[in-house]
PDB file of N, CA and C in Angstrom:
ATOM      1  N   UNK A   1      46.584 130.830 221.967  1.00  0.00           N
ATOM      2  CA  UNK A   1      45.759 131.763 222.728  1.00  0.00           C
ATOM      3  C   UNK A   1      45.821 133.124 222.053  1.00  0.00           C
ATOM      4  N   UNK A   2      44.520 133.635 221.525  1.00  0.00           N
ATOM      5  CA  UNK A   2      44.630 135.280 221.207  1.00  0.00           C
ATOM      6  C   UNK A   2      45.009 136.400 222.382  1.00  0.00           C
ATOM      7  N   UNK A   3      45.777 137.119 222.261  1.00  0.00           N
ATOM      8  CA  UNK A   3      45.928 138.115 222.724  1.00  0.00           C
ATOM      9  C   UNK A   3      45.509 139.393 223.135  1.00  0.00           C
ATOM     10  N   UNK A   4      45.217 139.760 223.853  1.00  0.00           N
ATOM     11  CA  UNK A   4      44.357 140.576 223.876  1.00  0.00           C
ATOM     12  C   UNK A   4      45.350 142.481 223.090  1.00  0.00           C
ATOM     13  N   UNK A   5      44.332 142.941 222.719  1.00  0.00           N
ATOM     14  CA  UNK A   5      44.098 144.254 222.336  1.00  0.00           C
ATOM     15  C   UNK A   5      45.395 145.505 223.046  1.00  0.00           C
ATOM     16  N   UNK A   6      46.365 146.076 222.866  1.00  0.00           N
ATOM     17  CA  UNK A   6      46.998 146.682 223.528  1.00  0.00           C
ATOM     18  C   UNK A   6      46.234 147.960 224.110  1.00  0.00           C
ATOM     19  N   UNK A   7      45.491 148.271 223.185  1.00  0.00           N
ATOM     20  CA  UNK A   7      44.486 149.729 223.348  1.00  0.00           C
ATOM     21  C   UNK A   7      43.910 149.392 224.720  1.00  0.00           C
ATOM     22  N   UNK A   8      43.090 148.111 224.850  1.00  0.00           N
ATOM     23  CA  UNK A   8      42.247 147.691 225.820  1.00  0.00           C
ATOM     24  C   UNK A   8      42.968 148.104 227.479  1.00  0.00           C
ATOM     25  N   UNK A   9      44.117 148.748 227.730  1.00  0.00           N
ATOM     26  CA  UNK A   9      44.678 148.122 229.050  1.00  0.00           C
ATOM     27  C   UNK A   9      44.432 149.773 229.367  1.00  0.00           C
ATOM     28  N   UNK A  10      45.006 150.750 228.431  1.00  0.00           N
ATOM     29  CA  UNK A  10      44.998 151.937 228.542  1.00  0.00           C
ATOM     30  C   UNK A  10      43.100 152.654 228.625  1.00  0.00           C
ATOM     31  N   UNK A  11      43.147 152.024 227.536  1.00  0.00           N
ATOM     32  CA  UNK A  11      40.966 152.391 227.854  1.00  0.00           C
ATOM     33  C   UNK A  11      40.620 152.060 229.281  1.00  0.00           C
ATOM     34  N   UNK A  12      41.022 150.692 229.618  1.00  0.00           N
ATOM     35  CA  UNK A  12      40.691 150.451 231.236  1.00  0.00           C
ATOM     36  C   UNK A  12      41.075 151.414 232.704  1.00  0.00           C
ATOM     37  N   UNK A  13      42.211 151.752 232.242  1.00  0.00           N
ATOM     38  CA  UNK A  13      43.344 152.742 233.424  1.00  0.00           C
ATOM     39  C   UNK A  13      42.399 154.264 233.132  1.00  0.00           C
ATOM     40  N   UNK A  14      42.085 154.267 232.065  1.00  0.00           N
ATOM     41  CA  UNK A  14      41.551 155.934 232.141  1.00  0.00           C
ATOM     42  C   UNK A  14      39.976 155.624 232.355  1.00  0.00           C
ATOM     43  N   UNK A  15      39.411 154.509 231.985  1.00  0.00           N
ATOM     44  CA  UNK A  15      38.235 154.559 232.858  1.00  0.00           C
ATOM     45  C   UNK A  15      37.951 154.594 234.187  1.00  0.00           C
ATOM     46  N   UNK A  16      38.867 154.208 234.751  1.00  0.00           N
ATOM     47  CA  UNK A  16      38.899 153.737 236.178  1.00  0.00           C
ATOM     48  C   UNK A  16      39.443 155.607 236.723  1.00  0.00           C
ATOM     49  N   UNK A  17      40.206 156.357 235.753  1.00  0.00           N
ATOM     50  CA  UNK A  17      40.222 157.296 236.680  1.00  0.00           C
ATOM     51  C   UNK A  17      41.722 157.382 237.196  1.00  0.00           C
ATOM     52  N   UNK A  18      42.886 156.688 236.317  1.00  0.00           N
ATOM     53  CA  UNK A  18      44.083 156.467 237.392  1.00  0.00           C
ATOM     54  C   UNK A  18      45.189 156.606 236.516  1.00  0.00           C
ATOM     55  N   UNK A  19      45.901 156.932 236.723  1.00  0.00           N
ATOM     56  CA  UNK A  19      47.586 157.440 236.592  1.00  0.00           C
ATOM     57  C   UNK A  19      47.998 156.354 236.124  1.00  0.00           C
ATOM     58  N   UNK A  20      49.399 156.635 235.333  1.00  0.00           N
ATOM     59  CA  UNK A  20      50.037 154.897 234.738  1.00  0.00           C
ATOM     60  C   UNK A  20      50.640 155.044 236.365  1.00  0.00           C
ATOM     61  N   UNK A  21      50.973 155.732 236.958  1.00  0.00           N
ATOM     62  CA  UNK A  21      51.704 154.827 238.514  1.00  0.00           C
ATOM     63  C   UNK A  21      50.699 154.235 238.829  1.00  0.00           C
ATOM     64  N   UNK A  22      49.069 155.428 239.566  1.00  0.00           N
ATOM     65  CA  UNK A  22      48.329 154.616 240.264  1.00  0.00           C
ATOM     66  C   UNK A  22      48.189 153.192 239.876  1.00  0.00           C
ATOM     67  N   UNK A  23      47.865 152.852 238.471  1.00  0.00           N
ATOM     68  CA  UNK A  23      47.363 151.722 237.914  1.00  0.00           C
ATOM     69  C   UNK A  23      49.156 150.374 238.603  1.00  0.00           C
ATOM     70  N   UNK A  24      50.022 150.796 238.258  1.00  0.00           N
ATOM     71  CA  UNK A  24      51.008 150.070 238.383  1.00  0.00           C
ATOM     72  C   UNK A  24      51.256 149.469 239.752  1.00  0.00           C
ATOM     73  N   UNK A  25      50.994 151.064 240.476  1.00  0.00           N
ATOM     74  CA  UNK A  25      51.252 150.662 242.236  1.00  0.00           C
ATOM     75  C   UNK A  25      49.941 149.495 242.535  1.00  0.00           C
ATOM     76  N   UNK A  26      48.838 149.666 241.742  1.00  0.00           N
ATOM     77  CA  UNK A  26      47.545 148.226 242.052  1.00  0.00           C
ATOM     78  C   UNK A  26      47.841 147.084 241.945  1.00  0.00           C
ATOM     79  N   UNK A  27      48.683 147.122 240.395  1.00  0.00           N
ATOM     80  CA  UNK A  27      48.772 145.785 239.897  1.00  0.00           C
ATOM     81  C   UNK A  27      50.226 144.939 240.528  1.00  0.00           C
ATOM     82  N   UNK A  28      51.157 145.976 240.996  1.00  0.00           N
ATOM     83  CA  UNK A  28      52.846 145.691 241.484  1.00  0.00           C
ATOM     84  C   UNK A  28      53.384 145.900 240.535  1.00  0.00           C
ATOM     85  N   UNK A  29      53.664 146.046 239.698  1.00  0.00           N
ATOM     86  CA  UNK A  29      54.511 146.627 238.068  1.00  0.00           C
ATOM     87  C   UNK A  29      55.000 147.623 238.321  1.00  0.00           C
ATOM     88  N   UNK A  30      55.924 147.742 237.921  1.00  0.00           N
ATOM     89  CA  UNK A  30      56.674 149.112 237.678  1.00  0.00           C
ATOM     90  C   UNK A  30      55.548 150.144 236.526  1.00  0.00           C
ATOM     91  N   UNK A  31      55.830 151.422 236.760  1.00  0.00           N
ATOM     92  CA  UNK A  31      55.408 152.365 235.742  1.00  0.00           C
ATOM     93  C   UNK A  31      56.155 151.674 234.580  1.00  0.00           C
ATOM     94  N   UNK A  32      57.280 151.568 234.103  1.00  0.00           N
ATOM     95  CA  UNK A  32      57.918 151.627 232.473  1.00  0.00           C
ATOM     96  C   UNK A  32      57.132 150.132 232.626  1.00  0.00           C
ATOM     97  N   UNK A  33      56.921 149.013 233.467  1.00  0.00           N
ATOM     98  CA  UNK A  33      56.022 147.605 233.078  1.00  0.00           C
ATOM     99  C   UNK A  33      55.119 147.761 232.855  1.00  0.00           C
ATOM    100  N   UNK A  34      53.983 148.865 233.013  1.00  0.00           N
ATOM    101  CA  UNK A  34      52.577 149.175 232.513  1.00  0.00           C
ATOM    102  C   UNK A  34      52.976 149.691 231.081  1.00  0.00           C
ATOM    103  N   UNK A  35      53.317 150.861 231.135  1.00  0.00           N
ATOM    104  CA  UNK A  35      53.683 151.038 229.638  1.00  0.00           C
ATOM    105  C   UNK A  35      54.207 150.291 228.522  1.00  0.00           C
ATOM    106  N   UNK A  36      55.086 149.113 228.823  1.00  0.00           N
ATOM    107  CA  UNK A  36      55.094 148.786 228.104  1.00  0.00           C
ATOM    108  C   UNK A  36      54.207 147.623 227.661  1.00  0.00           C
ATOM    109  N   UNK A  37      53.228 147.622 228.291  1.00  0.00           N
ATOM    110  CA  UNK A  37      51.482 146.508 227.998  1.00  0.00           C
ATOM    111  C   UNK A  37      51.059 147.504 227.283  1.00  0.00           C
ATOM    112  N   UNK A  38      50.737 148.876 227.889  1.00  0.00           N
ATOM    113  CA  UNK A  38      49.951 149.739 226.843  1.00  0.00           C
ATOM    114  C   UNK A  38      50.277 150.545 225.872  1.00  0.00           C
ATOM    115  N   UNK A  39      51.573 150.197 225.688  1.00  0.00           N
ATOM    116  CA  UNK A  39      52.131 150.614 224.230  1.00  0.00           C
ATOM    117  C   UNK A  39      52.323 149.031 223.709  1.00  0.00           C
ATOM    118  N   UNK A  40      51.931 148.007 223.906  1.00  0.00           N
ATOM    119  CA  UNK A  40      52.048 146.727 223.132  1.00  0.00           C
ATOM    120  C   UNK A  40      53.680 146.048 222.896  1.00  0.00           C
ATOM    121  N   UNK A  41      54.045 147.005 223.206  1.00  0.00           N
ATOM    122  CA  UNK A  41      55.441 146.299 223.213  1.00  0.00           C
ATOM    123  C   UNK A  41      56.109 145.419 224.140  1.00  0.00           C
ATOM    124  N   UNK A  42      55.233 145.002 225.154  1.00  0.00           N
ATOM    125  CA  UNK A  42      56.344 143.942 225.906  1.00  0.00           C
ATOM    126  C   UNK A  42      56.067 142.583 225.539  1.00  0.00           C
ATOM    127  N   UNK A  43      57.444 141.992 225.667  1.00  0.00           N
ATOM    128  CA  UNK A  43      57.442 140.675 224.878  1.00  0.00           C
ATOM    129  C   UNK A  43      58.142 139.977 226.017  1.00  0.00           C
ATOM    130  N   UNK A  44      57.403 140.046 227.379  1.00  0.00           N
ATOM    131  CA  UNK A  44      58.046 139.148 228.316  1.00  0.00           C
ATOM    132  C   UNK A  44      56.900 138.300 228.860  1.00  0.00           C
ATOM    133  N   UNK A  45      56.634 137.754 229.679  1.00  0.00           N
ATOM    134  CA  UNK A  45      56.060 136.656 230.477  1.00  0.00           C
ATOM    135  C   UNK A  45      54.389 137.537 230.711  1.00  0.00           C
ATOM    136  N   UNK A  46      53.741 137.538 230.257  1.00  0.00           N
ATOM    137  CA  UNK A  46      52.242 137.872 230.572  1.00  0.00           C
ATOM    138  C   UNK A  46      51.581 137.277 231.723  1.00  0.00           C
ATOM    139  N   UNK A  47      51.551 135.778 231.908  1.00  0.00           N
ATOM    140  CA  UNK A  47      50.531 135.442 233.101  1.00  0.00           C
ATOM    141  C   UNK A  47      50.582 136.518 234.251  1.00  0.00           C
ATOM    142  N   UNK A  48      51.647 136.931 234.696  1.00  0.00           N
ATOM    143  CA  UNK A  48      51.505 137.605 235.878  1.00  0.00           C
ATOM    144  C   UNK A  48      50.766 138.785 235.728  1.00  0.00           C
ATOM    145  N   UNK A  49      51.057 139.509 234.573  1.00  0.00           N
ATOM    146  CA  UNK A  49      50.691 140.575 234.159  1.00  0.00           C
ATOM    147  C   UNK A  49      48.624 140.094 234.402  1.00  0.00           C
ATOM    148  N   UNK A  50      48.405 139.429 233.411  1.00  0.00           N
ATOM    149  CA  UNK A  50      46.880 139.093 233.433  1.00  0.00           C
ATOM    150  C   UNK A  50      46.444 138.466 234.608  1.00  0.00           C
ATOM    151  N   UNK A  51      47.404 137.900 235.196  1.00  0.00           N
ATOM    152  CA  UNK A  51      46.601 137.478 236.856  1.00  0.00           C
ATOM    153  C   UNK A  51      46.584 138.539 237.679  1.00  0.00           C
ATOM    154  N   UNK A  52      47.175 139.423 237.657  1.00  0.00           N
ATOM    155  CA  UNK A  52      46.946 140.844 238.300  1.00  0.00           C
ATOM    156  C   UNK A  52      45.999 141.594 238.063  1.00  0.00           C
ATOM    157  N   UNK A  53      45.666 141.822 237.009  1.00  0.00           N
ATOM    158  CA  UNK A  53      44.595 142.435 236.288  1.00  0.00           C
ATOM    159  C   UNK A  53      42.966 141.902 236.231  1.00  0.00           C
ATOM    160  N   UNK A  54      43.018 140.732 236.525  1.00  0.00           N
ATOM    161  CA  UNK A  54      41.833 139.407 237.088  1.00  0.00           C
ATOM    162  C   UNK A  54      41.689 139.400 238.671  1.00  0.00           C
ATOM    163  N   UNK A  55      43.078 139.464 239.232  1.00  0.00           N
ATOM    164  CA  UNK A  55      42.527 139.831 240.935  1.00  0.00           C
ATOM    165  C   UNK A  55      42.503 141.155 241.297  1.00  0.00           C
ATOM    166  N   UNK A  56      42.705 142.367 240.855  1.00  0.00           N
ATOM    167  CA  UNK A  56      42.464 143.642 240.762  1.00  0.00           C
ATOM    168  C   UNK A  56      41.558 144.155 239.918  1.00  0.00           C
ATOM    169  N   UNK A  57      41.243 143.848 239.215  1.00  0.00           N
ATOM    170  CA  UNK A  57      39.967 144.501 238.315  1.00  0.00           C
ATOM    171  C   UNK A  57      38.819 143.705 237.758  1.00  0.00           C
ATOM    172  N   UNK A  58      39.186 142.226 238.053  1.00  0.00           N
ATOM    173  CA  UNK A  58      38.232 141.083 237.859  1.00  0.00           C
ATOM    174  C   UNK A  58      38.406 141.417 236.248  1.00  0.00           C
ATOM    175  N   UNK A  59      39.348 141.583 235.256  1.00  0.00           N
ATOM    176  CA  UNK A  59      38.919 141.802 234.078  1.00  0.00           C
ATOM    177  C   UNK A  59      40.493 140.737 233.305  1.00  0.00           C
ATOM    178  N   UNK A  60      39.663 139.431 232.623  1.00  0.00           N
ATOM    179  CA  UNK A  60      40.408 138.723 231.729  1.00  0.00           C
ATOM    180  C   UNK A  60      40.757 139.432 230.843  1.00  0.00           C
ATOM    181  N   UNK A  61      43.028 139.656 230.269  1.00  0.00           N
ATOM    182  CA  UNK A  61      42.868 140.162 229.117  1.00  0.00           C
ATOM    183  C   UNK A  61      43.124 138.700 228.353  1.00  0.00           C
ATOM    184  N   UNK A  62      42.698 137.546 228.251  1.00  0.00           N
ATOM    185  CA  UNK A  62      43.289 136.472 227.728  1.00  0.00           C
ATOM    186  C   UNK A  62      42.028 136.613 226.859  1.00  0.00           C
ATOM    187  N   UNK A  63      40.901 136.705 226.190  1.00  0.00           N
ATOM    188  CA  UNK A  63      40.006 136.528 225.969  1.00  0.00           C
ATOM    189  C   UNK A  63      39.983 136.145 224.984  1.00  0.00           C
ATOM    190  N   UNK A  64      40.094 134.651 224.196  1.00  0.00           N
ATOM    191  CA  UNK A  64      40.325 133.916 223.081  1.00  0.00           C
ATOM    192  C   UNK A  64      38.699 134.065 222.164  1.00  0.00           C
ATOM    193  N   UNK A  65      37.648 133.686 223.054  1.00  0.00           N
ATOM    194  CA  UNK A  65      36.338 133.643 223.142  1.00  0.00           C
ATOM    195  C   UNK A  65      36.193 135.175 222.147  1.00  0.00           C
ATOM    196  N   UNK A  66      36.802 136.092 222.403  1.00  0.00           N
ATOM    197  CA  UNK A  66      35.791 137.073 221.508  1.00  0.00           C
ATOM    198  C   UNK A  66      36.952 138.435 221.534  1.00  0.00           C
ATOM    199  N   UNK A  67      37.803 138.146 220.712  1.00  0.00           N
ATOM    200  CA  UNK A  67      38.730 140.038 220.485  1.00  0.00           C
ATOM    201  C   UNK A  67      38.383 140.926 220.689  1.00  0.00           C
ATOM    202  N   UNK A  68      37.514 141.192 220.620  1.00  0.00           N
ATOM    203  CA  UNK A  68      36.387 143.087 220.307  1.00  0.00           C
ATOM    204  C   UNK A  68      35.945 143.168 221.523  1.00  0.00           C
ATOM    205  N   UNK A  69      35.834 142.256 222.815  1.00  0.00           N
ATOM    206  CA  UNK A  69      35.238 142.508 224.252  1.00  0.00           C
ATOM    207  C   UNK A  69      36.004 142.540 225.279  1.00  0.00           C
ATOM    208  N   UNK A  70      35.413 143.051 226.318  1.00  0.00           N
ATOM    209  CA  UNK A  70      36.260 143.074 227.160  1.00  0.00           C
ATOM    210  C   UNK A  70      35.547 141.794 228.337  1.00  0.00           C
ATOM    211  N   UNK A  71      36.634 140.906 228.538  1.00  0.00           N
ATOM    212  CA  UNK A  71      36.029 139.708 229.441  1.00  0.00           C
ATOM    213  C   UNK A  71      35.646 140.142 230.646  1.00  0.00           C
ATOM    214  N   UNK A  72      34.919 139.996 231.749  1.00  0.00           N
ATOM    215  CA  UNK A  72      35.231 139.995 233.129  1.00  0.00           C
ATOM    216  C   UNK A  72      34.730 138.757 233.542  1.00  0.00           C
ATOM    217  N   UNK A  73      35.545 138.735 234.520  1.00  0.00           N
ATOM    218  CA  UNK A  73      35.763 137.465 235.259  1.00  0.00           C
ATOM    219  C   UNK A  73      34.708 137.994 236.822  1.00  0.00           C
ATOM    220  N   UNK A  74      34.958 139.250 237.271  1.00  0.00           N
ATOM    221  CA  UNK A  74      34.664 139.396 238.494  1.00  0.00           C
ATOM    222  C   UNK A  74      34.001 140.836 238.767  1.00  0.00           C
ATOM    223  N   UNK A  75      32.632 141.359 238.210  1.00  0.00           N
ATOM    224  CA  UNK A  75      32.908 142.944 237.684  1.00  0.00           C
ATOM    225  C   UNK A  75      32.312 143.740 238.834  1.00  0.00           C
ATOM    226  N   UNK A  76      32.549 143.265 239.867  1.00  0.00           N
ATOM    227  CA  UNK A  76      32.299 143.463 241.131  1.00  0.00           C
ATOM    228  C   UNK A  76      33.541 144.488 241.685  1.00  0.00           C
ATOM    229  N   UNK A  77      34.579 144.116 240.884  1.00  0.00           N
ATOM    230  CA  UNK A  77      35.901 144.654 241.371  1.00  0.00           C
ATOM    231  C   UNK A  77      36.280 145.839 240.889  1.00  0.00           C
ATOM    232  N   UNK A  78      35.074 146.315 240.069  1.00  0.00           N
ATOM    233  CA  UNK A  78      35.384 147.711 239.332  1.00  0.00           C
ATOM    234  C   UNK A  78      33.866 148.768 239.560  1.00  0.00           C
ATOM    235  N   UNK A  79      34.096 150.139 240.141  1.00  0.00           N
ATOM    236  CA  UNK A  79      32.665 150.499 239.961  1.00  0.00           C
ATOM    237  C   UNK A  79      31.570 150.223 238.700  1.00  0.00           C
ATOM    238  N   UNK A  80      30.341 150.448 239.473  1.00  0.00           N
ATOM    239  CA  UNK A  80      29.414 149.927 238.659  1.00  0.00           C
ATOM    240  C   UNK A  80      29.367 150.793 237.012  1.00  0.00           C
ATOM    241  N   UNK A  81      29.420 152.140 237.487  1.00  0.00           N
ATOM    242  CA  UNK A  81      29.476 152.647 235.913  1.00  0.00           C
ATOM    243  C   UNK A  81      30.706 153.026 235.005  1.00  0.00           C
ATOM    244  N   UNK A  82      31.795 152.305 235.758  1.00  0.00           N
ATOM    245  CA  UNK A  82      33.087 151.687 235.221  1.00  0.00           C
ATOM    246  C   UNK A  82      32.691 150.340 234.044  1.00  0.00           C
ATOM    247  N   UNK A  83      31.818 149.382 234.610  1.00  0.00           N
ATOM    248  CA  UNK A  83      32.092 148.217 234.291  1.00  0.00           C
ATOM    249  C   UNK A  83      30.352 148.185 233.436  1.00  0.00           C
ATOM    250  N   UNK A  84      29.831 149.343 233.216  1.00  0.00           N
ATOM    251  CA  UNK A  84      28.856 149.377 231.975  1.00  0.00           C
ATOM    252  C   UNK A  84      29.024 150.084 231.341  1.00  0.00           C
ATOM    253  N   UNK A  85      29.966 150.966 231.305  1.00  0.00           N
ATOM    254  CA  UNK A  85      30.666 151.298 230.060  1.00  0.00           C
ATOM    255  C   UNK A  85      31.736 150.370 229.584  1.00  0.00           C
ATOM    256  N   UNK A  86      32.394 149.653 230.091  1.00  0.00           N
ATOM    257  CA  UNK A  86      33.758 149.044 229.728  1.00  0.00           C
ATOM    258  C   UNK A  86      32.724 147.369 229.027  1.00  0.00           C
ATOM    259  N   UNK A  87      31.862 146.989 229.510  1.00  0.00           N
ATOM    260  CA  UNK A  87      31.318 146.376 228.866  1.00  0.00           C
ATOM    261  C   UNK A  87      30.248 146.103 227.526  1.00  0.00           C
ATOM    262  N   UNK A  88      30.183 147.315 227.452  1.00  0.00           N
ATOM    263  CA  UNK A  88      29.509 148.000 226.290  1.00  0.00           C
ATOM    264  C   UNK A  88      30.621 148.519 224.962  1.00  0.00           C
ATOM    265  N   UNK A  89      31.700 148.777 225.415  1.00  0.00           N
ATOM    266  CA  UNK A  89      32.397 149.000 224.538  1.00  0.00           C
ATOM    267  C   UNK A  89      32.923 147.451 223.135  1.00  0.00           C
ATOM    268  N   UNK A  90      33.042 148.059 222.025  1.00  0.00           N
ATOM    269  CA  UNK A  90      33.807 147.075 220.929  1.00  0.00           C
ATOM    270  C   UNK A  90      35.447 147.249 220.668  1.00  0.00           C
ATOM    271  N   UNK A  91      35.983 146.631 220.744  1.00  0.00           N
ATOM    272  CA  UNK A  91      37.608 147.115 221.141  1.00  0.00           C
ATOM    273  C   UNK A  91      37.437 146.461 219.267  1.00  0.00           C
ATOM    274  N   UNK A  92      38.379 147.549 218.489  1.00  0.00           N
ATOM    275  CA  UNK A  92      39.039 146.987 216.726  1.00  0.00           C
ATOM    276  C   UNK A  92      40.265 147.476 217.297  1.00  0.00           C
ATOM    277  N   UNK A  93      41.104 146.516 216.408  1.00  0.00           N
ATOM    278  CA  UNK A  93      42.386 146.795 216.035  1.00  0.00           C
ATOM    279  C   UNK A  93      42.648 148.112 214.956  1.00  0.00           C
ATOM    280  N   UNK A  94      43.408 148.650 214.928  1.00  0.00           N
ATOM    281  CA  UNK A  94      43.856 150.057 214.164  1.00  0.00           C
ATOM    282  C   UNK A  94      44.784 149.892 213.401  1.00  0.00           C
TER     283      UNK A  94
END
């Protein structure tokens, strides 16, 4: 399974408008557990992490199908001009 983009989690949290707590207190994570998704460094158990992020933001980071996009699963769950910009965007690696 490809991985998704570390950049991608942090682009999402500041589109939406929200704090690394706010974003954490959504998903149940600790603040230092968000950070360490959006600094790429955590090397622990993901599903929970991405099933949180799919029932809170309707947005797959598993997205094998295509690196450079951002999936949604549900884009109902994010305002509307949240989720046409976030879908318009090309995520590269750096």
């Amino acid at each position: 399974m490809q991985l998704y983009n570390h950049r991608v989690i942090r682009i999402i949290r500041e589109s939406l408008k929200l704090t690394q707590q706010e974003m954490s207190n959504k998903l149940g994570v600790s603040r230092a557990c968000l950070i360490t998704y959006e600094n790429g460094r955590s090397k622990g158990i993901r599903d929970f992490f991405f099933e949180r992020m799919i029932a809170q933001f309707g947005i797959d980071l598993r997205r094998p199908e295509n690196p450079h996009r951002i999936v949604f699963v549900d884009s109902t769950r994010i305002p509307l001009q949240v989720y046409q910009y976030l879908s318009t965007l090309e995520i590269n690696e750096t």
